[in-house]
CSV table of C-alpha atoms and ligand atoms in Angstrom, one decimal:
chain,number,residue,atom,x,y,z
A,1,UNK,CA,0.0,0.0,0.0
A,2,UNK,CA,0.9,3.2,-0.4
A,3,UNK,CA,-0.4,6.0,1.4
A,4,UNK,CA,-1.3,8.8,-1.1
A,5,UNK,CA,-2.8,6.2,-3.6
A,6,UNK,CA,-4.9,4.5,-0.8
A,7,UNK,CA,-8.5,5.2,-1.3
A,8,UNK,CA,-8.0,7.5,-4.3
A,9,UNK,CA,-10.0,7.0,-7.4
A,10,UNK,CA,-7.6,7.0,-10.4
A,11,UNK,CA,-9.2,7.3,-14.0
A,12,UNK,CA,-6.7,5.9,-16.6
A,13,UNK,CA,-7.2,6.4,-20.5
A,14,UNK,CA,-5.7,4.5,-22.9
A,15,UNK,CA,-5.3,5.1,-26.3
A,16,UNK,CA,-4.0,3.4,-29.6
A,17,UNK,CA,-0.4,3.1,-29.6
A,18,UNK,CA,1.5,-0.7,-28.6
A,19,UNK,CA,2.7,0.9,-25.6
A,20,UNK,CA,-0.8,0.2,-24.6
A,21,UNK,CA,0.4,-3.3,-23.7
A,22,UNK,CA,2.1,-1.3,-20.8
A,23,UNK,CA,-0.7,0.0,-19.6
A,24,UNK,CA,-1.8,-3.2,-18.5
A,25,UNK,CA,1.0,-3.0,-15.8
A,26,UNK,CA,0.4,0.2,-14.6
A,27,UNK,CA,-2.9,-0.3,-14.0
A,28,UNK,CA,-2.1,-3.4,-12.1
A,29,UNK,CA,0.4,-1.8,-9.9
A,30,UNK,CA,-1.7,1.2,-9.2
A,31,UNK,CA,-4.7,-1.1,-8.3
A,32,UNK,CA,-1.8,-3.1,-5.9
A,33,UNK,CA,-0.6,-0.3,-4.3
A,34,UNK,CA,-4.6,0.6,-3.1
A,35,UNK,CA,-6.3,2.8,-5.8
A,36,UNK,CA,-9.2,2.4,-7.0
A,37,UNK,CA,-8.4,2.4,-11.1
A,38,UNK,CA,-10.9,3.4,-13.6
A,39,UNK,CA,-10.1,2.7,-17.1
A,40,UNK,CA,-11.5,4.3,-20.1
A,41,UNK,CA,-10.2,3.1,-23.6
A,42,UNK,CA,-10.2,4.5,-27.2
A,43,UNK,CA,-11.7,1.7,-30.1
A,44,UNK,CA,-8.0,1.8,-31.3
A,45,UNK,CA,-6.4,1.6,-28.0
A,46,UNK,CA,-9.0,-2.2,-27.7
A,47,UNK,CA,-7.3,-3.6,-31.3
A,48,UNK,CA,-4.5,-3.7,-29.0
A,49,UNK,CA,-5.4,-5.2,-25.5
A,50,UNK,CA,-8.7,-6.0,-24.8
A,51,UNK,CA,-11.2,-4.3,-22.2
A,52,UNK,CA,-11.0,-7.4,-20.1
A,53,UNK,CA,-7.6,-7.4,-19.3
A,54,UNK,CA,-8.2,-4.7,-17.5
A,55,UNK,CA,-11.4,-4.9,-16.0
A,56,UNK,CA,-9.6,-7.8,-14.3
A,57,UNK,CA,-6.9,-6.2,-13.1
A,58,UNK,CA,-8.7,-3.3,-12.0
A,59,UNK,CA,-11.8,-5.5,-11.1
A,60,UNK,CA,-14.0,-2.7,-12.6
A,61,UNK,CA,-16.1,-2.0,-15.3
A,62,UNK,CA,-14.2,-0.5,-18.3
A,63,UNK,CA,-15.8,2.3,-20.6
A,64,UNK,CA,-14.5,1.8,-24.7
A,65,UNK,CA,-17.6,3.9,-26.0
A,66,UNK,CA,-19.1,8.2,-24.9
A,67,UNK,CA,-22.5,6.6,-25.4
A,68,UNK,CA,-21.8,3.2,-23.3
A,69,UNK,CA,-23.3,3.0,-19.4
A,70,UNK,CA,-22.3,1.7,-16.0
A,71,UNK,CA,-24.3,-1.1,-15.0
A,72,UNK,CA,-25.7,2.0,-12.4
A,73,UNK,CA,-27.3,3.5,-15.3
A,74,UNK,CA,-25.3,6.3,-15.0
A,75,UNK,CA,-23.0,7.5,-18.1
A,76,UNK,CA,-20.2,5.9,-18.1
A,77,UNK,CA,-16.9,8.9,-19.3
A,78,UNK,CA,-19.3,11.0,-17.1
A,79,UNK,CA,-19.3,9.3,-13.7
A,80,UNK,CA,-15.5,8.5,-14.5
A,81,UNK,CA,-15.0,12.1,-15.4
A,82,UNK,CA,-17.3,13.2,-11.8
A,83,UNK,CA,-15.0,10.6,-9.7
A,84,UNK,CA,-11.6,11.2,-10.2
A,85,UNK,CA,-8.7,12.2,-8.5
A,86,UNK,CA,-6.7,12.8,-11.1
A,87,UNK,CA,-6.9,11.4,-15.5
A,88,UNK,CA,-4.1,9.9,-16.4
A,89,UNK,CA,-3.5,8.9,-20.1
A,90,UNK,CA,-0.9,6.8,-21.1
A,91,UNK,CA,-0.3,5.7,-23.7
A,92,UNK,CA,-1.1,9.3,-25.2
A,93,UNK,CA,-1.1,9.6,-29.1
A,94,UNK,CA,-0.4,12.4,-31.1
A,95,UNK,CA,-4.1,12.3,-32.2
A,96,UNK,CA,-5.3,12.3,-28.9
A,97,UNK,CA,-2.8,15.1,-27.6
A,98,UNK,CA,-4.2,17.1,-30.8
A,99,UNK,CA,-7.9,16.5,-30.1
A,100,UNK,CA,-7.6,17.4,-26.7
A,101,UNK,CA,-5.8,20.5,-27.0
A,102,UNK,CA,-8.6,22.0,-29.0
A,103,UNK,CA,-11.5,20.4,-27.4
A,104,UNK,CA,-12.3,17.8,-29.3
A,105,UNK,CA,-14.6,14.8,-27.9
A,106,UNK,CA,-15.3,12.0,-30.5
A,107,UNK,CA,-14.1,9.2,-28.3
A,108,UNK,CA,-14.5,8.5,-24.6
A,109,UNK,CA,-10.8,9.4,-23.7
A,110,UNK,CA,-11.3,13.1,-25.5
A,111,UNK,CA,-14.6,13.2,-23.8
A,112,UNK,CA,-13.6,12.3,-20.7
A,113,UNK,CA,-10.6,15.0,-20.7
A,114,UNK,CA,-13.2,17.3,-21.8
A,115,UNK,CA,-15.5,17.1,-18.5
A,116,UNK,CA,-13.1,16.3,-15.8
A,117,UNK,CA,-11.3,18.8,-13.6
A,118,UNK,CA,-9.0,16.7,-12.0
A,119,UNK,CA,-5.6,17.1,-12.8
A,120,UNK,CA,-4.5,15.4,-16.2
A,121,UNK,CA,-1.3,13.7,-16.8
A,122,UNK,CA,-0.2,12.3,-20.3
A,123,UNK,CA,2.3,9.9,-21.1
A,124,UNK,CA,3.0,10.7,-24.9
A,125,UNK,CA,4.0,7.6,-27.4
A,126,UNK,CA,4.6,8.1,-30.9
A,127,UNK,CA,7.1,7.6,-33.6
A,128,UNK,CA,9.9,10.2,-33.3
A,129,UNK,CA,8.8,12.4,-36.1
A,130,UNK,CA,5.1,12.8,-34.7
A,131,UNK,CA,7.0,13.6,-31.1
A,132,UNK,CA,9.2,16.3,-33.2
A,133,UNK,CA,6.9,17.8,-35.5
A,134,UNK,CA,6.0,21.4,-34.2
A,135,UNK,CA,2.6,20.8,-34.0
A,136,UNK,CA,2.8,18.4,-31.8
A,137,UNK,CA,5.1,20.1,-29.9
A,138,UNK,CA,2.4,23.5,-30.0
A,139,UNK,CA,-0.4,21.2,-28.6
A,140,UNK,CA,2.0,19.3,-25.9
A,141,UNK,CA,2.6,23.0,-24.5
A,142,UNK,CA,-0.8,24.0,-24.8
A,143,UNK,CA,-1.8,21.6,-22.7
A,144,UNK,CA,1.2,22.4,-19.9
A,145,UNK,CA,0.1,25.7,-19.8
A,146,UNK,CA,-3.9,25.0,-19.2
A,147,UNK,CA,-1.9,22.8,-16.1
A,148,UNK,CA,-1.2,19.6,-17.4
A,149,UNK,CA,2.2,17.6,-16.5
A,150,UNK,CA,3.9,15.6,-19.4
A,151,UNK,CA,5.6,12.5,-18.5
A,152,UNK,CA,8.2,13.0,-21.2
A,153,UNK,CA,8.6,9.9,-23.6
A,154,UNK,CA,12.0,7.9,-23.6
A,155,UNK,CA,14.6,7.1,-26.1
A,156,UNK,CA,13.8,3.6,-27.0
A,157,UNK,CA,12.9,1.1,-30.1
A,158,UNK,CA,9.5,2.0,-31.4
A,159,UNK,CA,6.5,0.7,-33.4
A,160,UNK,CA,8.3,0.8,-36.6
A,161,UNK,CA,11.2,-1.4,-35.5
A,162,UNK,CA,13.4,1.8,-35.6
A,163,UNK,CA,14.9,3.6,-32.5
A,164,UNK,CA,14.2,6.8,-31.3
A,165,UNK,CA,12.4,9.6,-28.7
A,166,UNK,CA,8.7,8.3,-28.3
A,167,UNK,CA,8.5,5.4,-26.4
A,168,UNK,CA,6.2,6.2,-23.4
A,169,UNK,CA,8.0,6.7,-20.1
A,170,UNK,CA,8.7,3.9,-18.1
A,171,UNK,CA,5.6,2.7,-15.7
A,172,UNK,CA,7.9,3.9,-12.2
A,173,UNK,CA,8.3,6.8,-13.3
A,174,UNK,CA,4.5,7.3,-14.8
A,175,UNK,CA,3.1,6.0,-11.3
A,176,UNK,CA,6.2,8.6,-9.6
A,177,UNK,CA,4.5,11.5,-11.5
A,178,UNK,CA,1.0,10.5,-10.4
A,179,UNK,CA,2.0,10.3,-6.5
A,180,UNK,CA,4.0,13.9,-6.6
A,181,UNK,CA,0.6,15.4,-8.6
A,182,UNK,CA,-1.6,13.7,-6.0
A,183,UNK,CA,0.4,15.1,-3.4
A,184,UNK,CA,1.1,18.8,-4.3
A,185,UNK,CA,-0.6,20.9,-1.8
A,186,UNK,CA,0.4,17.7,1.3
A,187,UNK,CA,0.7,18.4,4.7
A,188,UNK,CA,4.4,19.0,4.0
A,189,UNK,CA,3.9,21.6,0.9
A,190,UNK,CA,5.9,24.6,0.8
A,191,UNK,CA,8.6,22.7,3.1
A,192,UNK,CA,12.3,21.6,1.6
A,193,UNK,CA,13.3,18.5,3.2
A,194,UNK,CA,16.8,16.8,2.7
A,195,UNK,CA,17.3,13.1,3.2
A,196,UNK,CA,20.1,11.5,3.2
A,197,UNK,CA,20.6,7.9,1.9
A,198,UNK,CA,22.7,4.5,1.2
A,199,UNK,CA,26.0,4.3,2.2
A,200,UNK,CA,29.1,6.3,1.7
A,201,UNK,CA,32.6,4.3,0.0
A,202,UNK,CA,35.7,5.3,1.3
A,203,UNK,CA,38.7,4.9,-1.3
A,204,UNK,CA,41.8,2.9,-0.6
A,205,UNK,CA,43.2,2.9,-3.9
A,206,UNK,CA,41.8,3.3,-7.4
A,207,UNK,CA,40.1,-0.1,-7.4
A,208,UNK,CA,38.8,-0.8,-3.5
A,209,UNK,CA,36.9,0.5,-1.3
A,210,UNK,CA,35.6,0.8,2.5
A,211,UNK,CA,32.0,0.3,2.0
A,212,UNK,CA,28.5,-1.0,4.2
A,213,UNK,CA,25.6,-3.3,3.7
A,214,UNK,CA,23.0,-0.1,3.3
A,215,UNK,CA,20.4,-0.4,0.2
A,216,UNK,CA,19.6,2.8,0.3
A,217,UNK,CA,15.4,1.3,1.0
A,218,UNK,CA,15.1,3.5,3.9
A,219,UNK,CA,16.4,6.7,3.0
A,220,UNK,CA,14.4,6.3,-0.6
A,221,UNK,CA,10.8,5.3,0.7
A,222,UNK,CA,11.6,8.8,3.2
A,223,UNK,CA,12.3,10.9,0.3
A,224,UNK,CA,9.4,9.6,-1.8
A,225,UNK,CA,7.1,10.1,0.9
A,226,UNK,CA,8.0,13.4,1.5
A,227,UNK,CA,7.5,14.3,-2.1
A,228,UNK,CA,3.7,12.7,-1.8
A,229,UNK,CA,2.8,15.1,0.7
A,230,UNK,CA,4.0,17.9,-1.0
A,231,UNK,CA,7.5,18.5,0.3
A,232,UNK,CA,10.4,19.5,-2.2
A,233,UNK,CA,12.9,17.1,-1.7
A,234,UNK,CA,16.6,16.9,-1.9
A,235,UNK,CA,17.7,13.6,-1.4
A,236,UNK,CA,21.5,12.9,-0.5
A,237,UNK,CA,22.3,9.6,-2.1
A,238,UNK,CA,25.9,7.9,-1.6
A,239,UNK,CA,25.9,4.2,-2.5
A,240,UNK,CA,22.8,2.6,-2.7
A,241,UNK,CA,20.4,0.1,-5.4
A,242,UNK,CA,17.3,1.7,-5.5
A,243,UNK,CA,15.7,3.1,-8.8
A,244,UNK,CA,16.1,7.2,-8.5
A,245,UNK,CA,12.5,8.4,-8.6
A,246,UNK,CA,10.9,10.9,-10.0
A,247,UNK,CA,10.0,14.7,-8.4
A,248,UNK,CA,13.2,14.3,-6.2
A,249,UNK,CA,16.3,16.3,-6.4
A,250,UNK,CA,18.9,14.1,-6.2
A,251,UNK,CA,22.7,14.7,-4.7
A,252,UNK,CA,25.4,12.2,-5.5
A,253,UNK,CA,27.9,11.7,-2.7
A,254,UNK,CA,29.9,9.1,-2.6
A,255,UNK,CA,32.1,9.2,0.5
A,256,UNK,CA,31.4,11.1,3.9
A,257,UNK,CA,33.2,14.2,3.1
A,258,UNK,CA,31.4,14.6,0.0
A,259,UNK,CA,28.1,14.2,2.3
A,260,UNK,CA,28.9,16.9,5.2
A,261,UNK,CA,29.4,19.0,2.3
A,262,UNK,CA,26.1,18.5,0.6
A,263,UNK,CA,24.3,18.8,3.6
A,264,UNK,CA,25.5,21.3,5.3
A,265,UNK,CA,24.9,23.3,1.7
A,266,UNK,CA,21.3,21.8,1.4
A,267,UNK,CA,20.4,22.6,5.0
A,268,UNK,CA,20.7,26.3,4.6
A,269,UNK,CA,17.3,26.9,3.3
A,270,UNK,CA,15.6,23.6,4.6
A,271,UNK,CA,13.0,22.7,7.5
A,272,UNK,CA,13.9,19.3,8.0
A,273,UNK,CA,16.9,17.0,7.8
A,274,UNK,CA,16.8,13.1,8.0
A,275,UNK,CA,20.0,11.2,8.2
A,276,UNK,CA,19.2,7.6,7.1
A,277,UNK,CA,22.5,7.4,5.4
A,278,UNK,CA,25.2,4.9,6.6
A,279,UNK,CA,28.2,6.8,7.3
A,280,UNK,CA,31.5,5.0,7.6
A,281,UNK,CA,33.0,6.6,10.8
A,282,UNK,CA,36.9,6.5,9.2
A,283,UNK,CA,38.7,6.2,6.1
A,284,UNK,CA,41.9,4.9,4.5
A,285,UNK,CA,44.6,7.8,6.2
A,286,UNK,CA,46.1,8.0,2.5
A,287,UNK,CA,44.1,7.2,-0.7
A,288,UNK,CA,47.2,4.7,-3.0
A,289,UNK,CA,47.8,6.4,-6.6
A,290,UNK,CA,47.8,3.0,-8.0
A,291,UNK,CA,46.3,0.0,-6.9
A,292,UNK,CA,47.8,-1.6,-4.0
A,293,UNK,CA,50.1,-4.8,-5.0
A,294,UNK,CA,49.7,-8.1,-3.0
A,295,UNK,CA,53.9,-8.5,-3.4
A,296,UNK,CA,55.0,-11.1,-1.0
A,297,UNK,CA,53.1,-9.9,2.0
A,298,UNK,CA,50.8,-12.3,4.7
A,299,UNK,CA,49.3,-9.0,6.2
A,300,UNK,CA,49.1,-5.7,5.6
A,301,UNK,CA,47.8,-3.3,7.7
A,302,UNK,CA,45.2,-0.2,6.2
A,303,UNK,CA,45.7,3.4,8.5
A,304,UNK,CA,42.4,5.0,9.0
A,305,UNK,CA,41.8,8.2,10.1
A,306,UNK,CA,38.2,9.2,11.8
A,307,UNK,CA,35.4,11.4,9.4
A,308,UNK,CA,33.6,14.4,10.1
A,309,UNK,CA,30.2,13.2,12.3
A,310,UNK,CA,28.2,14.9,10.1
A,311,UNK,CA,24.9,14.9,12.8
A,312,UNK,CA,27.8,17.0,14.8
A,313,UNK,CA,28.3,19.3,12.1
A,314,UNK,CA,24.8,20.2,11.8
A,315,UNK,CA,24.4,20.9,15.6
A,316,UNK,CA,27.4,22.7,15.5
A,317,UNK,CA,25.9,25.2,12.7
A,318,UNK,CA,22.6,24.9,14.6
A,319,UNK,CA,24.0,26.6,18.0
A,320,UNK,CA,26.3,29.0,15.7
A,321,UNK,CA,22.5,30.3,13.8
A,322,UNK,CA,21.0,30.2,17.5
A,323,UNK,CA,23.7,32.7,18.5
A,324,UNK,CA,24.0,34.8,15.2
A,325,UNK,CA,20.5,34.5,13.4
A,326,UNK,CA,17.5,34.5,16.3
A,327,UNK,CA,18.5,36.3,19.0
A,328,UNK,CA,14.8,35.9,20.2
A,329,UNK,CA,15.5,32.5,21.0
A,330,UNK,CA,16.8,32.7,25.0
A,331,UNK,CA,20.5,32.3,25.5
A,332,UNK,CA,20.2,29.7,28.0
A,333,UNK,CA,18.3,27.1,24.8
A,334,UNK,CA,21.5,27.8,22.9
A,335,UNK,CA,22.8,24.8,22.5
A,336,UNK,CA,20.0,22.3,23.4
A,337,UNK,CA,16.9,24.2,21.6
A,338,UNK,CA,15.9,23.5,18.0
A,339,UNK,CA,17.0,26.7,16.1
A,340,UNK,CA,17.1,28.2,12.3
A,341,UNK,CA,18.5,26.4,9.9
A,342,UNK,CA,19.8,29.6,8.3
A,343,UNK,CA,16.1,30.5,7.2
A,344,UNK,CA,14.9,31.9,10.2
A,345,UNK,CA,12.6,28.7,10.6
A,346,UNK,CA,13.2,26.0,12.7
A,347,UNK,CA,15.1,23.1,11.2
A,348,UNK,CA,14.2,19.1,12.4
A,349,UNK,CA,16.7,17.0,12.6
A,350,UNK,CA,16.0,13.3,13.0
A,351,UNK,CA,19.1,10.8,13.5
A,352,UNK,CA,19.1,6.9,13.1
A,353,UNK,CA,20.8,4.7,15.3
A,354,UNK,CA,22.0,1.6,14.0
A,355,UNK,CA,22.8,-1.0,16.7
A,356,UNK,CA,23.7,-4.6,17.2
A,357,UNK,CA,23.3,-4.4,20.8
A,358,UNK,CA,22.2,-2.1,23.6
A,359,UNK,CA,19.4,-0.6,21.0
A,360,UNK,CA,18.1,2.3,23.4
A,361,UNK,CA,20.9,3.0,25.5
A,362,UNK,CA,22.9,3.8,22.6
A,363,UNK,CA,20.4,5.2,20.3
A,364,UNK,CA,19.7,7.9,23.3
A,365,UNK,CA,23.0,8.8,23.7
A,366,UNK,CA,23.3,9.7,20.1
A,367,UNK,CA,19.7,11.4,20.3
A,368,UNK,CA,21.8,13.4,23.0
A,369,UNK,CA,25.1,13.9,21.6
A,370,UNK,CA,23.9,15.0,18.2
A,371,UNK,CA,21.3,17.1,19.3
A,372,UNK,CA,18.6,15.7,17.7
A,373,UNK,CA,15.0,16.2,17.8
A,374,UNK,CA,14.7,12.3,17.0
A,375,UNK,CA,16.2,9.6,16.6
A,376,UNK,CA,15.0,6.4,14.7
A,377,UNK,CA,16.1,3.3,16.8
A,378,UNK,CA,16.8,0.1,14.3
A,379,UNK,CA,18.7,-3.3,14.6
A,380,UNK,CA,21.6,-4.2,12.3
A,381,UNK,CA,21.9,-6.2,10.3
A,382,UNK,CA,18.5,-7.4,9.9
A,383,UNK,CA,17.3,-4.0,8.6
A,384,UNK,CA,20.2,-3.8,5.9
A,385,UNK,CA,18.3,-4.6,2.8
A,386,UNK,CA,15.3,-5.6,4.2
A,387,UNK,CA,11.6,-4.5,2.9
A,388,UNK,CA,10.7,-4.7,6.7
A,389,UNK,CA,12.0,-2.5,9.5
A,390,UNK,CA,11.1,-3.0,13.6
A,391,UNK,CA,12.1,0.7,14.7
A,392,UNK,CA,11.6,2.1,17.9
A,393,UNK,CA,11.2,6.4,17.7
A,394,UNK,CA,13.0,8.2,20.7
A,395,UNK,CA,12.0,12.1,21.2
A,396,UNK,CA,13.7,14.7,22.5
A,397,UNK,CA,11.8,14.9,25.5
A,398,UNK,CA,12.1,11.4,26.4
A,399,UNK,CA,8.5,10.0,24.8
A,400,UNK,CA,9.5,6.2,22.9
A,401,UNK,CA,7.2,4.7,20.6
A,402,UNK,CA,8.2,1.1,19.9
A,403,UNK,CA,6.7,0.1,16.0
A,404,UNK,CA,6.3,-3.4,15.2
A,405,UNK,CA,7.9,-4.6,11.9
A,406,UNK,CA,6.2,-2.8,8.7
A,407,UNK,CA,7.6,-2.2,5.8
A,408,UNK,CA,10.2,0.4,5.1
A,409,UNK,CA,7.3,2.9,3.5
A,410,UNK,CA,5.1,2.8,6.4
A,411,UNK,CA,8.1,3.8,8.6
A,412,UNK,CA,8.8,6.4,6.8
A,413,UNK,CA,5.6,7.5,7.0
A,414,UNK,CA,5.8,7.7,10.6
A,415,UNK,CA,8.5,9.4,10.9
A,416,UNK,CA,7.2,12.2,8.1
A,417,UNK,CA,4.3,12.4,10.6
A,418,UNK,CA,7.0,13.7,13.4
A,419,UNK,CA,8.3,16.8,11.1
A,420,UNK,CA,4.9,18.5,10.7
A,421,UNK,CA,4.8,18.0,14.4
A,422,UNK,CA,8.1,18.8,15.8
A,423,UNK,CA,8.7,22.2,13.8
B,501,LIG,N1,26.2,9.9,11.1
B,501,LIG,C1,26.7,11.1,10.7
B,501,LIG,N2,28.1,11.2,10.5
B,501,LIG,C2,28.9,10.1,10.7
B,501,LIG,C3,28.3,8.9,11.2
B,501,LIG,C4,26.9,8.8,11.4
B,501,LIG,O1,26.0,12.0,10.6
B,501,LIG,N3,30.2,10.2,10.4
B,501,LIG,C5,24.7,9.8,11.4
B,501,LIG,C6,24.0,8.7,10.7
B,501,LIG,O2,23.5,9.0,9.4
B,501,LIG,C7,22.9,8.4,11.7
B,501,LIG,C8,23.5,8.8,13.1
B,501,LIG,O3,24.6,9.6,12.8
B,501,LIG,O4,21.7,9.2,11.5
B,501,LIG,C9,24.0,7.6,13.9
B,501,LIG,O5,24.8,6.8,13.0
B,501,LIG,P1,25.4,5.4,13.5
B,501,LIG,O6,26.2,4.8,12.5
B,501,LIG,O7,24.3,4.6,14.2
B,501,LIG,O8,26.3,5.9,14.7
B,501,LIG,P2,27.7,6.6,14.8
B,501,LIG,O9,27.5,8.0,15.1
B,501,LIG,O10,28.5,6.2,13.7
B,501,LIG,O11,28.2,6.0,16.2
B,501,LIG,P3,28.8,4.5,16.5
B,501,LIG,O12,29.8,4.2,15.5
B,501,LIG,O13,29.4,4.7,17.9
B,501,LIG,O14,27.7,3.5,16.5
């Protein structure tokens, strides 16, 4: 499940291109992930995959016809039109782009975009020359500026066999586009948060590494659900193997000093801060120009030296602005208070802990040492990798909530819930 597609009614139309085949899928995964998917279909878009298929996967009626009805009675493109949070159409053809950007209505996917106010999003697929002729390109910005968002088409083999910009986005970033839309105006709109994520790599020489188990999972379902609730997102990533989504800034930084950097930038003009990243606490004392030969040795031993604590830096900067920047906070919170950012607001910072053993002790002494407003208790290494998490949420003032395992989206739900609360 997720959250902002949970109970939403989602009309998807379909029109006659073979990337209609695709549609299939995204219908599935939208209906998986807890919509409610209504599907209307040109007569073309049918000579290609059949109504059934998706009133199966959608377990709803379908509407192929502007004159056909719901077993209600009721017109069919009409209640669609009435019921839905947003109309998606992918695949989009140029003919439909055309007839809908001068208000056409001859088939029940142009009718449909006709009556409905909810937002539209089109997936355009087409051979390269339709995508490229000017007036295609005249109608695709006619309909941005009247507020529709384009999922731009990919570079990819085509209908024709040849290869080219047209294919229709890929189906992540299609249902990506539909959970931002949903979610502009979210409890967390007009808010920049940064998230950090994966793990950082430490060089030895040009070939190895100091690296950790972190896929990245946590730190991605954070910055995803963020961006469903309306939140402009910068997400930090250093070493990770999760699919970059769509609506996210993303920051590459590989090893621990490039991450300090990039967050202590990206914090200037943010409310909220989440470290999920895995930061390796030292690195190789010299970086080899070449790789490192084996020679003769048994052993060798590797000098490390220790890396900036990040969380530390941030505090650090946070008493500095409590000083400098808001001198109507009272000198005796400096320190210990949550304070500016550097944009006069107040700027959450949530830690995670990640422990083997002594879970709370240790996650509250970093919730203390690092300042934090809170920290996310969770076990290594079970939670490396894993689509389930068992966290437990410390507070500043004290206040634990122990979770039982959910999956790595919920959790960062929860802990989404804390920012709107804690600034
Ligand atoms: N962290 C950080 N900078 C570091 C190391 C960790 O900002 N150099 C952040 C992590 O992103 C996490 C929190 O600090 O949010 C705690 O990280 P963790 O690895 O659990 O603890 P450490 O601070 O490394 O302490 P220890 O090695 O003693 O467990």
């Amino acid at each position: 499940m997720i959250r902002i597609l949970k109970n939403k009614t989602l009309l998807l139309g379909i029109t006659g291109s073979i990337a209609a085949f695709k549609a299939a899928g995204l219908a599935s995964q939208l209906t998986q992930a807890g919509a409610a998917v209504d599907v209307v279909m040109t007569r073309e878009a049918t000579q290609f995959v059949g109504p059934l298929t998706f009133e199966s996967l959608t377990h709803r009626h379908v509407v192929t016809d502007v004159m056909a009805l719901l077993p209600d009675s009721t017109i069919g493109h009409v209640a669609m039109a009435k019921r839905a949070h947003i109309f998606v159409i992918a695949p989009a053809t140029a003919h439909t782009i055309a007839k809908i950007a001068h208000g056409l209505a001859d088939d029940a996917v142009s009718a449909t975009a006709l009556d409905t106010r909810a937002p539209l999003v089109i997936a355009p697929a087409m051979e390269t020359g339709m995508w490229e002729n000017a007036v295609t390109q005249e109608n695709v910005a006619k309909l941005v500026a009247r507020g529709a968002v384009v999922v731009e088409p990919g570079i990819g083999r085509l209908a024709s066999g040849a290869s080219g910009k047209g294919r229709m986005a890929d189906v992540d970033d299609i249902v990506d586009t539909i959970r931002a839309v949903l979610g502009r105006g979210g409890d967390l709109a007009n808010r920049k948060i940064v998230v950090t994520a994966g793990g950082t790599q430490e060089p030895i020489d040009p070939v190895r590494v100091i690296a950790n188990h972190s896929s990245g999972k946590m730190g991605f379902a954070l910055a995803e659900g963020a961006r469903d609730r309306g939140a402009r997102v910068t997400l930090i990533a250093g070493v990770h193997s999760q699919r970059v989504p769509r609506g996210i800034e993303l920051v590459e930084a590989t090893s621990a000093c490039e991450m300090r950097d990039a967050v202590l930038r990206e914090i200037a003009d943010a409310d909220a801060l989440i470290m999920a990243a895995a930061v390796a606490d030292f690195r190789p004392a010299q970086q080899a120009e070449h790789k490192i030969k084996k020679g003769q040795a048994e052993t060798i031993a590797l000098e490390l030296v220790r890396n900036p604590d990040i969380l530390a830096k941030v505090a650090e900067r946070r008493k500095k602005g409590n000083k400098v920047e808001d001198p109507a906070i009272s000198p005796a919170l400096a320190g210990g208070a949550r304070v500016s950012g550097g944009n006069g607001r107040n700027l959450v910072v949530i830690g995670f802990a990640a422990e083997t053993n002594d879970l709370l002790a240790n996650a509250r002494a970093k919730l203390e040492a690092k300042n934090l407003d809170l920290i996310v208790a969770n076990p290594v290494p079970q939670s490396f990798g894993n689509d389930l998490d068992q966290a437990t949420l410390i507070e500043r003032g004290g206040a634990v909530t122990e979770l039982p395992p959910m999956p790595k989206e919920e959790l960062a739900e929860k802990i989404l819930d804390f920012v709107n609360t804690l600034r």
